[in-house]
Coordinates of C-alpha atoms in Angstrom, one line a residue:
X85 CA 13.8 3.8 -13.5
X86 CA 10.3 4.2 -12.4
X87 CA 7.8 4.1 -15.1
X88 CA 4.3 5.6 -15.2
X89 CA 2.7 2.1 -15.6
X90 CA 4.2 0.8 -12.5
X91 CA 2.7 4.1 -10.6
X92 CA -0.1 3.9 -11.7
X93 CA -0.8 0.1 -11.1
X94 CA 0.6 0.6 -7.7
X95 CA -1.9 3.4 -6.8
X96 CA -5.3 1.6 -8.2
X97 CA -4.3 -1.7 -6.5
X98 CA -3.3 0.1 -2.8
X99 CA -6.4 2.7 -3.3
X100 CA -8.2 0.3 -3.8
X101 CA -7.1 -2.0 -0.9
X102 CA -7.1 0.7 1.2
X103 CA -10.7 1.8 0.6
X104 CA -11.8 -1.1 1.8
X105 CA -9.5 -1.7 4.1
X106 CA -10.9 1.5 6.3
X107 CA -14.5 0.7 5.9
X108 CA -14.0 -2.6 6.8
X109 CA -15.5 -4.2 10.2
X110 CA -14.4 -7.5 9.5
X111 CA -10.6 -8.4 10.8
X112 CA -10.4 -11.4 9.1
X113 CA -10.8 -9.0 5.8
X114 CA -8.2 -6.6 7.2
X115 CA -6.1 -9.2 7.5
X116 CA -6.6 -10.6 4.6
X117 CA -6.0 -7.3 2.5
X118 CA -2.9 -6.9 5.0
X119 CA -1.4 -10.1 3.6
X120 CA -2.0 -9.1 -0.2
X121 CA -0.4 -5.9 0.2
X122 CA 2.7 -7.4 1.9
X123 CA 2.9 -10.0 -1.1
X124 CA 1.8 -7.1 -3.7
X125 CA 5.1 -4.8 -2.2
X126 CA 7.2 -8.4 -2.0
X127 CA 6.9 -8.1 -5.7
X128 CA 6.8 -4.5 -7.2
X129 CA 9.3 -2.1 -8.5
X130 CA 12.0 -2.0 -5.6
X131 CA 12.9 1.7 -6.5
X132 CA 9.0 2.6 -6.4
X133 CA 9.3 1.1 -2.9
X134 CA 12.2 2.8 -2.1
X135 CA 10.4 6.3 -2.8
X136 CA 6.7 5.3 -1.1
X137 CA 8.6 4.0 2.3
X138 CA 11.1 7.0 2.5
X139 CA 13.6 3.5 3.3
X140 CA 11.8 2.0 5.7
X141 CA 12.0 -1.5 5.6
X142 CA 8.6 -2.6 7.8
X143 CA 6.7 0.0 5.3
X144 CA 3.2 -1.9 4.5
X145 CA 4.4 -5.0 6.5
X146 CA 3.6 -3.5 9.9
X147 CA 0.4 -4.5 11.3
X148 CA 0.5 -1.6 13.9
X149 CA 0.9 0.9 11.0
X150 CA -0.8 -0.5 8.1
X151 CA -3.7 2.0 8.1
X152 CA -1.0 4.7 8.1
X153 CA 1.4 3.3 6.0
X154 CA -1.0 2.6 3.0
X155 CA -3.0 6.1 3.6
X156 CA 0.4 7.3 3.1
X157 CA 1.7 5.0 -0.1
X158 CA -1.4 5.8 -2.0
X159 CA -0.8 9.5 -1.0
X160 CA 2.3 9.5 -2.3
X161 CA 1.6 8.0 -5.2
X162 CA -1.2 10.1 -6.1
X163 CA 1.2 12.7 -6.1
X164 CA 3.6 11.0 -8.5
X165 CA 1.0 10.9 -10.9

């Protein structure tokens, strides 16, 4: 079951990541805010996952689609809201 509380964690923590992750002119930052999502997404609810990534497995851990991936996680959770 997904609760409210784990939603709603999930979507301040990635929108927050993610507005500074597109501002951002500083790789090493990028990087670093690419690495804490992957470990934040290691760790949270894997049914909440499940519904963000649509199944993909690679969802947030792709650098080649991280700006897309997290524009869409914090979409989608926006919407669950």
């Amino acid at each position: 079951m997904i609760t409210k509380d784990s939603i709603e964690t999930a979507y301040s923590f990635l929108h927050q990541k993610r507005n500074v992750y597109i501002h951002s002119t500083m790789q090493w930052q990028k990087d670093d805010i690419e690495w804490s999502i992957g470990s934040y997404v290691d760790d949270m609810s894997q049914e909440l996952y499940d519904v963000i990534s649509d199944g993909r497995a690679d969802f947030l851990r792709d650098h080649k689609r991280f700006k897309d991936d997290i524009t869409k996680a914090v979409e989608q959770l926006e919407r669950m809201l």
